[in-house]
XYZ file of N, CA and C in Angstrom:
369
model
N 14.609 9.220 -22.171
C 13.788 10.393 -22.375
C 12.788 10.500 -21.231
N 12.908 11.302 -20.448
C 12.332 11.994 -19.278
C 11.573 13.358 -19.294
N 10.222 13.690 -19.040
C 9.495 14.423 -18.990
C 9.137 14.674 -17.298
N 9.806 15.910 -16.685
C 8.711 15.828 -15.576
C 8.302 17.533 -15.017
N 7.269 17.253 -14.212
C 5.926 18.319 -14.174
C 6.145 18.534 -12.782
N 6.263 19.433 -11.940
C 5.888 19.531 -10.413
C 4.977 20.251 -10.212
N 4.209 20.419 -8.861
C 2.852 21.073 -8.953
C 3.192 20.652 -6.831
N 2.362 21.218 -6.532
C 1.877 21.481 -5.007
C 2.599 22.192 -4.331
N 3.355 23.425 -5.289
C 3.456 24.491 -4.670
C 2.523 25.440 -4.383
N 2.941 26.704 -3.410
C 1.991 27.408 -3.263
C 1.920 28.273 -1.940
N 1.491 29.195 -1.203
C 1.982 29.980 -0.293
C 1.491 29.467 1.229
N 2.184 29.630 2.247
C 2.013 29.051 4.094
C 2.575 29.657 4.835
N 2.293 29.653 5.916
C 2.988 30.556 6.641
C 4.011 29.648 7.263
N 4.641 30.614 7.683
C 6.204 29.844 8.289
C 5.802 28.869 9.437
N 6.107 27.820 9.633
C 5.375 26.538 10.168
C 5.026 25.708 9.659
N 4.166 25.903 8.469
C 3.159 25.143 8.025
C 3.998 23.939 7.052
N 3.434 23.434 6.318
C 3.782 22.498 5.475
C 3.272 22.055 4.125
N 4.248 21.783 3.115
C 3.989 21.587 1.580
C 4.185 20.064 1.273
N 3.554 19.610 0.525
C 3.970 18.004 -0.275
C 4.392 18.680 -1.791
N 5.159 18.674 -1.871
C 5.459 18.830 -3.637
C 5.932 17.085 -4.218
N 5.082 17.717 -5.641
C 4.816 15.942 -6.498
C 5.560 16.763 -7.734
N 6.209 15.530 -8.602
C 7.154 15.510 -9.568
C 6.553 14.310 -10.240
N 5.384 14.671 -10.987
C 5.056 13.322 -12.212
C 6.282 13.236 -14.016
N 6.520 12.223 -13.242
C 7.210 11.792 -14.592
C 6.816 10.793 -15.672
N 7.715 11.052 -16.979
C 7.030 10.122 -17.988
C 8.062 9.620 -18.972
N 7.903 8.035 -18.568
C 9.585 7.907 -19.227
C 9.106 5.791 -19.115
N 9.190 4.906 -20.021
C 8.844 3.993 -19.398
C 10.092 3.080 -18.463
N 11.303 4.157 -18.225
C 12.431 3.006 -17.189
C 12.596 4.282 -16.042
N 11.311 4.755 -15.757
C 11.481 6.062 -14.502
C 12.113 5.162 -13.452
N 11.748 4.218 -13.223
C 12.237 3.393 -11.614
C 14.228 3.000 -11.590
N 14.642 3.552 -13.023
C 16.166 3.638 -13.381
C 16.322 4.811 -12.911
N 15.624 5.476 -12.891
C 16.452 7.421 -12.640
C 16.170 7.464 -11.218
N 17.738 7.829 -11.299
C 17.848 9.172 -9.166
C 16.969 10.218 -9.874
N 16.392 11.009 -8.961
C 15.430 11.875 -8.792
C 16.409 12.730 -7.930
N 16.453 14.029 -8.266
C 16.536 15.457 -6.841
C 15.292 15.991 -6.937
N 15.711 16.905 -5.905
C 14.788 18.591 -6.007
C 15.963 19.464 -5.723
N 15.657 20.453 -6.735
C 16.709 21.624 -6.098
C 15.930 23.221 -6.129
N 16.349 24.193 -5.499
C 15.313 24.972 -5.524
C 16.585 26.289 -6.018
N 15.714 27.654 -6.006
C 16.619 28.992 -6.756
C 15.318 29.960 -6.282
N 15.478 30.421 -5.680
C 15.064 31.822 -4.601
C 15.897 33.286 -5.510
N 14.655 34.307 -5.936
C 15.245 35.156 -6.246
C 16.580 35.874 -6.468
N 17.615 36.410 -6.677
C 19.321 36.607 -6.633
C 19.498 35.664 -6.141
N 19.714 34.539 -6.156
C 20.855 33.165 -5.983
C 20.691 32.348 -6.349
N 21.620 31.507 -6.354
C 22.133 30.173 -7.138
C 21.014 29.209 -6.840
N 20.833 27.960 -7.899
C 20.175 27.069 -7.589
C 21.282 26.262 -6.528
N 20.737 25.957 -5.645
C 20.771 25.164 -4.751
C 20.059 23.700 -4.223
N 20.581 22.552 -3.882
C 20.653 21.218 -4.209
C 20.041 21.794 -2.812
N 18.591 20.756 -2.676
C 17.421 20.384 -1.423
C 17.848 18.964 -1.179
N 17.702 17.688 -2.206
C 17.829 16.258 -1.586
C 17.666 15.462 -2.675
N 17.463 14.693 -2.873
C 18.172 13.455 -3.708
C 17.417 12.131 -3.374
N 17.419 11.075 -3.735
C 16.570 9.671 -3.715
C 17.294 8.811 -4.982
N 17.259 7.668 -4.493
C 18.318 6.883 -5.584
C 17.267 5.804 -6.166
N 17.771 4.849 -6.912
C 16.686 4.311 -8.059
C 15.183 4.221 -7.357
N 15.516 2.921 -6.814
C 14.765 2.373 -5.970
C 14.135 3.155 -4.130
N 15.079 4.157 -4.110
C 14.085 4.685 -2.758
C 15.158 4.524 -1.477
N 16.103 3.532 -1.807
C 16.969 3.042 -0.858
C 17.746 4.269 0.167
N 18.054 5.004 -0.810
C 19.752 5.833 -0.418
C 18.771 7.401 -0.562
N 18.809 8.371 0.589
C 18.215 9.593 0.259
C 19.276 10.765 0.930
N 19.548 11.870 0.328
C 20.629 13.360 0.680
C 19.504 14.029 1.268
N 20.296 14.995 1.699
C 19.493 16.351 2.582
C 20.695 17.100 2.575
N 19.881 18.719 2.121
C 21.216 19.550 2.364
C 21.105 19.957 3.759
N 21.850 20.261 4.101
C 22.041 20.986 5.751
C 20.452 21.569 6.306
N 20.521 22.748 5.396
C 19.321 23.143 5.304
C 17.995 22.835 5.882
N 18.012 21.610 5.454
C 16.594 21.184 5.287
C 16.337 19.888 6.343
N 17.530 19.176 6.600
C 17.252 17.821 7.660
C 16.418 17.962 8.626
N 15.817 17.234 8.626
C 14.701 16.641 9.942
C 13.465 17.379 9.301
N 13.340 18.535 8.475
C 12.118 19.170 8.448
C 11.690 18.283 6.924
N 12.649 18.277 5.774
C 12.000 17.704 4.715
C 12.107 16.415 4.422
N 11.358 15.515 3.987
C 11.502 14.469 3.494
C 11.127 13.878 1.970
N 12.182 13.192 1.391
C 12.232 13.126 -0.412
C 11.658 11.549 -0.447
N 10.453 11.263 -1.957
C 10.315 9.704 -1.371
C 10.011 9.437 -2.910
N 9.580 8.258 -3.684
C 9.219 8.232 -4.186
C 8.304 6.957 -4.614
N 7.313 6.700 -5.325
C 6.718 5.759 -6.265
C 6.678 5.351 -7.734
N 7.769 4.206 -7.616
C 8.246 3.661 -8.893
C 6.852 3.857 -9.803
N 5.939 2.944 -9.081
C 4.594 2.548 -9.849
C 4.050 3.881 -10.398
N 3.580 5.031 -9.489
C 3.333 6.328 -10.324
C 3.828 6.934 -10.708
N 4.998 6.718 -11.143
C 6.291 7.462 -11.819
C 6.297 8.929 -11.119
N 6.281 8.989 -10.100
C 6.026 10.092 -8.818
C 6.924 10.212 -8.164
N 7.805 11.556 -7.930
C 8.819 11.470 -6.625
C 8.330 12.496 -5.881
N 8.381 12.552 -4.561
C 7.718 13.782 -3.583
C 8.545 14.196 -2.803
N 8.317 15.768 -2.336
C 9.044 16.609 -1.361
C 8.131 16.856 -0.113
N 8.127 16.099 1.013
C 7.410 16.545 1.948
C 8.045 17.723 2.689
N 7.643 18.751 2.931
C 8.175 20.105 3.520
C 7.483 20.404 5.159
N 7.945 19.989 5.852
C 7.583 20.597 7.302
C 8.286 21.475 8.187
N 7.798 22.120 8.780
C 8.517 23.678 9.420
C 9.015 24.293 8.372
N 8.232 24.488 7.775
C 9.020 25.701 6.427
C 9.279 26.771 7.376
N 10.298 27.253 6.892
C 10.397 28.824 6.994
C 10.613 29.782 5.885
N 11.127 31.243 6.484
C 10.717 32.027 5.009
C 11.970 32.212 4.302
N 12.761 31.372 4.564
C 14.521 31.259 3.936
C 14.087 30.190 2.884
N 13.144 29.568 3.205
C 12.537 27.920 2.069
C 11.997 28.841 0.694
N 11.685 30.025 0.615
C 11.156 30.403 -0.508
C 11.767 30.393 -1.760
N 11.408 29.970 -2.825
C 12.077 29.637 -3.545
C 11.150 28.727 -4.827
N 11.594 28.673 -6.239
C 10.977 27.631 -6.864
C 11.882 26.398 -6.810
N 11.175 25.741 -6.743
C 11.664 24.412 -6.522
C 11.312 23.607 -7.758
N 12.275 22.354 -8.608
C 12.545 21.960 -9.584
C 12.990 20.859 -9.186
N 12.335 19.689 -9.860
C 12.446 18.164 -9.428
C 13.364 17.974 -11.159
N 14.407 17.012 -11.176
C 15.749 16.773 -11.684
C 15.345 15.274 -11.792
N 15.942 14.765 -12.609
C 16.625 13.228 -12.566
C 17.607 12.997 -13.825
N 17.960 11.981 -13.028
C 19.444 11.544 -13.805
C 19.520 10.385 -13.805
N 19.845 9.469 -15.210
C 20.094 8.116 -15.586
C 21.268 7.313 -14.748
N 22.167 8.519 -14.085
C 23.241 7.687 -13.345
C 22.743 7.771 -11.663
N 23.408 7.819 -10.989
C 23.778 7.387 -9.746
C 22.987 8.836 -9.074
N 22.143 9.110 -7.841
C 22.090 10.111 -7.049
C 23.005 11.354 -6.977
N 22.515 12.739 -7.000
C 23.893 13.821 -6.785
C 22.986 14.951 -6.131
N 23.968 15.175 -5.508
C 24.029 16.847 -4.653
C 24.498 17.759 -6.017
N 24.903 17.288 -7.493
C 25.505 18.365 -8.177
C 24.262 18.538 -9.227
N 23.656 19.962 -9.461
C 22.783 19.477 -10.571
C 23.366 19.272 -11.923
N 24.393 19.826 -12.171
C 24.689 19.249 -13.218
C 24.644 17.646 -13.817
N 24.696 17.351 -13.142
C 24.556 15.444 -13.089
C 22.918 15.134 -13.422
N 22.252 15.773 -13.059
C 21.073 15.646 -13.658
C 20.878 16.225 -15.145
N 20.089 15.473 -16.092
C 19.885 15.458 -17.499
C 18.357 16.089 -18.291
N 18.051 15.955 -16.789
C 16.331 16.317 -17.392
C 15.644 17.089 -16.281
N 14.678 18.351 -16.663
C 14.105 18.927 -15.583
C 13.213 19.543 -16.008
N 11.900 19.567 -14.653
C 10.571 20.236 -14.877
C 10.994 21.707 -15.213
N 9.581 22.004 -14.895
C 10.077 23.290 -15.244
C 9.675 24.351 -13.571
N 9.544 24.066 -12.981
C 9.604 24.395 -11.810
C 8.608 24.709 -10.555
N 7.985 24.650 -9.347
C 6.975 25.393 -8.517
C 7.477 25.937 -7.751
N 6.280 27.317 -7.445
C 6.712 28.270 -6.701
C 6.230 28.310 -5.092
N 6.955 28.286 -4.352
C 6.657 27.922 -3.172
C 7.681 29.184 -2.029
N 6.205 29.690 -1.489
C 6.179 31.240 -0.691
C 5.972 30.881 0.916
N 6.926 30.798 1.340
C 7.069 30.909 2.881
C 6.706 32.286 3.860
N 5.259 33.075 4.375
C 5.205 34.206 4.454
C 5.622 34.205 6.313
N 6.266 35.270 6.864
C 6.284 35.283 7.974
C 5.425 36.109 9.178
């Protein structure tokens, strides 16, 4: 049983940069892969990146390499989205995921999810 909350969304201009936090509440959080996936007005949710139990093993969709980075802290039951060079294609709410099994690019594989932040890339 997994509870989680994201928050440090919020609007930048294209350049700039976001930390989004995913507090969770569960006492075997350091067992769950963690994603983020985000869903931008008319379209599909779409898979951002991934982090596996321990921190070891991390995804990136095409998208996003070199600019974002996914991390997390077992101890604060915390996983984070660092966002640099956003642009205004990044807009979108974004929704931190985890799953009792193994890391995925699919969200379906994830079991539990916040409920989402909104994060505005202006140009």
């Amino acid at each position: 049983q997994v509870q989680l909350v994201e928050s440090g969304g919020g609007l930048v201009q294209a350049g700039g940069s976001l930390r989004l936090s995913c507090a969770a509440s569960g006492r075997t959080f350091g067992s769950y892969s963690m994603g983020w996936f985000r869903q931008a007005p008319g379209k599909e949710r779409e898979f951002v990146a991934a982090i596996s139990w321990r921190g070891s093993v991390t995804y990136y969709a095409d998208s996003v390499k070199g600019r974002f980075t996914i991390s997390r802290d077992n101890a604060k039951n915390t996983v984070y989205l660092q966002m640099n060079s956003l642009k205004p294609e990044d807009t979108a709410v974004y929704y931190c995921a985890a799953s009792s099994g193994g890391s995925s690019t699919i969200g379906r594989a994830y079991k539990y999810w916040g409920q989402g932040t909104q994060v505005t890339v202006s140009s």
